[in-house]
GROMACS .gro file of C-alpha atoms in nm:
model
  187
    1UNK     CA    1  -7.807   0.834  -2.672
    2UNK     CA    2  -7.953   0.854  -2.322
    3UNK     CA    3  -8.292   1.015  -2.274
    4UNK     CA    4  -8.450   1.147  -1.956
    5UNK     CA    5  -8.607   0.817  -1.853
    6UNK     CA    6  -8.268   0.642  -1.894
    7UNK     CA    7  -8.111   0.897  -1.659
    8UNK     CA    8  -8.380   0.836  -1.399
    9UNK     CA    9  -8.347   0.459  -1.431
   10UNK     CA   10  -7.967   0.487  -1.402
   11UNK     CA   11  -7.966   0.691  -1.084
   12UNK     CA   12  -8.234   0.480  -0.913
   13UNK     CA   13  -8.053   0.148  -0.967
   14UNK     CA   14  -7.820   0.232  -0.678
   15UNK     CA   15  -7.871   0.017  -0.365
   16UNK     CA   16  -7.999   0.202  -0.059
   17UNK     CA   17  -7.694   0.085   0.140
   18UNK     CA   18  -7.478   0.305  -0.086
   19UNK     CA   19  -7.661   0.627   0.008
   20UNK     CA   20  -7.788   0.561   0.361
   21UNK     CA   21  -7.642   0.720   0.670
   22UNK     CA   22  -7.504   0.445   0.895
   23UNK     CA   23  -7.560   0.439   1.269
   24UNK     CA   24  -7.881   0.645   1.280
   25UNK     CA   25  -7.989   0.823   1.594
   26UNK     CA   26  -8.207   0.600   1.812
   27UNK     CA   27  -8.386   0.628   2.142
   28UNK     CA   28  -8.555   0.379   2.373
   29UNK     CA   29  -8.935   0.376   2.375
   30UNK     CA   30  -8.942   0.469   2.747
   31UNK     CA   31  -8.737   0.790   2.714
   32UNK     CA   32  -8.884   1.139   2.727
   33UNK     CA   33  -8.939   1.388   2.447
   34UNK     CA   34  -8.686   1.617   2.617
   35UNK     CA   35  -8.423   1.342   2.593
   36UNK     CA   36  -8.512   1.283   2.227
   37UNK     CA   37  -8.462   1.655   2.156
   38UNK     CA   38  -8.126   1.650   2.336
   39UNK     CA   39  -8.009   1.348   2.136
   40UNK     CA   40  -8.121   1.502   1.805
   41UNK     CA   41  -7.937   1.826   1.889
   42UNK     CA   42  -7.624   1.634   1.989
   43UNK     CA   43  -7.626   1.439   1.661
   44UNK     CA   44  -7.742   1.730   1.444
   45UNK     CA   45  -8.037   1.534   1.302
   46UNK     CA   46  -8.411   1.587   1.269
   47UNK     CA   47  -8.533   1.250   1.395
   48UNK     CA   48  -8.482   0.960   1.633
   49UNK     CA   49  -8.579   0.603   1.557
   50UNK     CA   50  -8.766   0.464   1.857
   51UNK     CA   51  -8.654   0.118   1.970
   52UNK     CA   52  -8.837  -0.133   2.187
   53UNK     CA   53  -8.616  -0.426   2.290
   54UNK     CA   54  -8.365  -0.304   2.026
   55UNK     CA   55  -8.626  -0.344   1.750
   56UNK     CA   56  -8.753  -0.039   1.558
   57UNK     CA   57  -9.109   0.050   1.655
   58UNK     CA   58  -9.156   0.416   1.557
   59UNK     CA   59  -8.989   0.745   1.476
   60UNK     CA   60  -8.993   1.084   1.647
   61UNK     CA   61  -8.925   1.387   1.427
   62UNK     CA   62  -8.878   1.757   1.492
   63UNK     CA   63  -9.225   1.802   1.346
   64UNK     CA   64  -9.372   1.555   1.599
   65UNK     CA   65  -9.209   1.748   1.884
   66UNK     CA   66  -9.323   2.086   1.749
   67UNK     CA   67  -9.681   1.987   1.667
   68UNK     CA   68  -9.756   1.736   1.943
   69UNK     CA   69  -9.566   1.893   2.235
   70UNK     CA   70  -9.450   2.252   2.183
   71UNK     CA   71  -9.767   2.372   2.005
   72UNK     CA   72  -9.975   2.229   2.289
   73UNK     CA   73  -9.750   2.399   2.546
   74UNK     CA   74  -9.677   2.060   2.704
   75UNK     CA   75  -9.366   1.987   2.906
   76UNK     CA   76  -9.120   1.772   2.701
   77UNK     CA   77  -8.969   1.613   3.012
   78UNK     CA   78  -9.310   1.478   3.121
   79UNK     CA   79  -9.405   1.313   2.791
   80UNK     CA   80  -9.272   0.979   2.670
   81UNK     CA   81  -9.157   0.941   2.308
   82UNK     CA   82  -9.402   0.653   2.264
   83UNK     CA   83  -9.688   0.904   2.314
   84UNK     CA   84  -9.585   1.117   2.014
   85UNK     CA   85  -9.390   0.881   1.785
   86UNK     CA   86  -9.515   0.809   1.436
   87UNK     CA   87  -9.617   0.448   1.384
   88UNK     CA   88  -9.623   0.211   1.214
   89UNK     CA   89  -9.261   0.257   1.119
   90UNK     CA   90  -9.207   0.239   0.744
   91UNK     CA   91  -8.869   0.079   0.674
   92UNK     CA   92  -8.669  -0.041   0.375
   93UNK     CA   93  -8.410  -0.315   0.328
   94UNK     CA   94  -8.049  -0.219   0.257
   95UNK     CA   95  -8.045  -0.411  -0.072
   96UNK     CA   96  -8.351  -0.232  -0.210
   97UNK     CA   97  -8.285   0.036  -0.470
   98UNK     CA   98  -8.289   0.414  -0.434
   99UNK     CA   99  -8.587   0.419  -0.674
  100UNK     CA  100  -8.777   0.187  -0.437
  101UNK     CA  101  -8.698   0.417  -0.144
  102UNK     CA  102  -8.818   0.724  -0.336
  103UNK     CA  103  -9.140   0.546  -0.435
  104UNK     CA  104  -9.204   0.443  -0.073
  105UNK     CA  105  -9.144   0.799   0.049
  106UNK     CA  106  -9.395   0.934  -0.201
  107UNK     CA  107  -9.652   0.661  -0.130
  108UNK     CA  108  -9.634   0.698   0.248
  109UNK     CA  109  -9.564   1.073   0.247
  110UNK     CA  110  -9.249   1.043   0.462
  111UNK     CA  111  -8.908   1.208   0.430
  112UNK     CA  112  -8.706   0.946   0.616
  113UNK     CA  113  -8.683   0.568   0.589
  114UNK     CA  114  -8.499   0.362   0.847
  115UNK     CA  115  -8.291   0.093   0.676
  116UNK     CA  116  -8.318  -0.251   0.833
  117UNK     CA  117  -8.119  -0.572   0.812
  118UNK     CA  118  -8.218  -0.879   1.013
  119UNK     CA  119  -8.490  -0.667   1.181
  120UNK     CA  120  -8.227  -0.430   1.325
  121UNK     CA  121  -8.184  -0.068   1.220
  122UNK     CA  122  -7.856  -0.032   1.030
  123UNK     CA  123  -7.909   0.309   0.874
  124UNK     CA  124  -8.147   0.575   0.756
  125UNK     CA  125  -8.207   0.724   0.413
  126UNK     CA  126  -8.361   1.068   0.369
  127UNK     CA  127  -8.505   1.267   0.082
  128UNK     CA  128  -8.190   1.480   0.095
  129UNK     CA  129  -7.970   1.169   0.051
  130UNK     CA  130  -8.166   1.068  -0.259
  131UNK     CA  131  -8.164   1.420  -0.405
  132UNK     CA  132  -7.788   1.444  -0.349
  133UNK     CA  133  -7.728   1.120  -0.538
  134UNK     CA  134  -7.964   1.230  -0.816
  135UNK     CA  135  -7.779   1.560  -0.853
  136UNK     CA  136  -7.439   1.388  -0.862
  137UNK     CA  137  -7.555   1.135  -1.122
  138UNK     CA  138  -7.718   1.404  -1.335
  139UNK     CA  139  -7.393   1.604  -1.325
  140UNK     CA  140  -7.199   1.299  -1.443
  141UNK     CA  141  -7.452   1.239  -1.719
  142UNK     CA  142  -7.420   1.600  -1.835
  143UNK     CA  143  -7.040   1.556  -1.850
  144UNK     CA  144  -7.080   1.234  -2.050
  145UNK     CA  145  -7.317   1.403  -2.292
  146UNK     CA  146  -7.067   1.687  -2.341
  147UNK     CA  147  -6.783   1.441  -2.403
  148UNK     CA  148  -7.003   1.261  -2.654
  149UNK     CA  149  -7.076   1.588  -2.833
  150UNK     CA  150  -6.705   1.668  -2.858
  151UNK     CA  151  -6.633   1.337  -3.031
  152UNK     CA  152  -6.924   1.354  -3.277
  153UNK     CA  153  -6.811   1.336  -3.638
  154UNK     CA  154  -7.060   1.339  -3.923
  155UNK     CA  155  -7.108   1.377  -4.296
  156UNK     CA  156  -7.301   1.683  -4.407
  157UNK     CA  157  -7.296   2.058  -4.464
  158UNK     CA  158  -7.090   2.286  -4.240
  159UNK     CA  159  -7.318   2.523  -4.047
  160UNK     CA  160  -7.069   2.811  -4.087
  161UNK     CA  161  -6.931   2.794  -4.445
  162UNK     CA  162  -7.193   2.574  -4.612
  163UNK     CA  163  -6.935   2.334  -4.763
  164UNK     CA  164  -6.984   1.956  -4.768
  165UNK     CA  165  -6.757   1.765  -4.533
  166UNK     CA  166  -6.722   1.410  -4.406
  167UNK     CA  167  -6.550   1.541  -4.093
  168UNK     CA  168  -6.807   1.763  -3.920
  169UNK     CA  169  -6.802   1.792  -3.543
  170UNK     CA  170  -7.011   1.989  -3.297
  171UNK     CA  171  -6.873   2.315  -3.158
  172UNK     CA  172  -7.111   2.533  -2.953
  173UNK     CA  173  -7.415   2.356  -3.105
  174UNK     CA  174  -7.288   2.411  -3.465
  175UNK     CA  175  -7.166   2.133  -3.692
  176UNK     CA  176  -6.834   2.264  -3.828
  177UNK     CA  177  -6.587   2.138  -4.088
  178UNK     CA  178  -6.214   2.115  -3.996
  179UNK     CA  179  -6.135   2.458  -4.152
  180UNK     CA  180  -6.412   2.637  -3.959
  181UNK     CA  181  -6.320   2.450  -3.636
  182UNK     CA  182  -5.963   2.574  -3.675
  183UNK     CA  183  -6.087   2.931  -3.729
  184UNK     CA  184  -6.311   2.894  -3.423
  185UNK     CA  185  -6.012   2.798  -3.210
  186UNK     CA  186  -5.821   3.105  -3.325
  187UNK     CA  187  -6.106   3.338  -3.215
   0.00000   0.00000   0.00000
């Protein structure tokens, strides 16, 4: 029988490449904050990975724009993304596991991890991506547990009639003999 720690281990053994979003939004280090905002709006995302000579060097998020530009009443078109980007960029390899990504996010207090292969950005994984996978896996595990319950046969006393039986099975958290199971189905 699977316990909670088995479920967590199961869902975190998935490679990051299976949950990452391919082709993340990027911007050149010399571009403006206004351009970054336009690109994020176009792509419907909350961040841009900043590239210098096609290599990832930082990340600009909605929070960076709000706190470092808008809150200071600065003009986005006059500020370069390299002035507000978060560095150093924390990245993860595509073959690392979802559990590794989650641990890195917690350790570094970030919600997004660019995924790199051969020093190039090939994707991005977010907290939402990990939570979605966790929810899907947990739903599958719940279904498996329910299937397992349906096929459970045991020797013992029927919870409804009190008779001994070598053919008890679980119905609505009660161990029932064949006669009581049949009556249950008629109700």
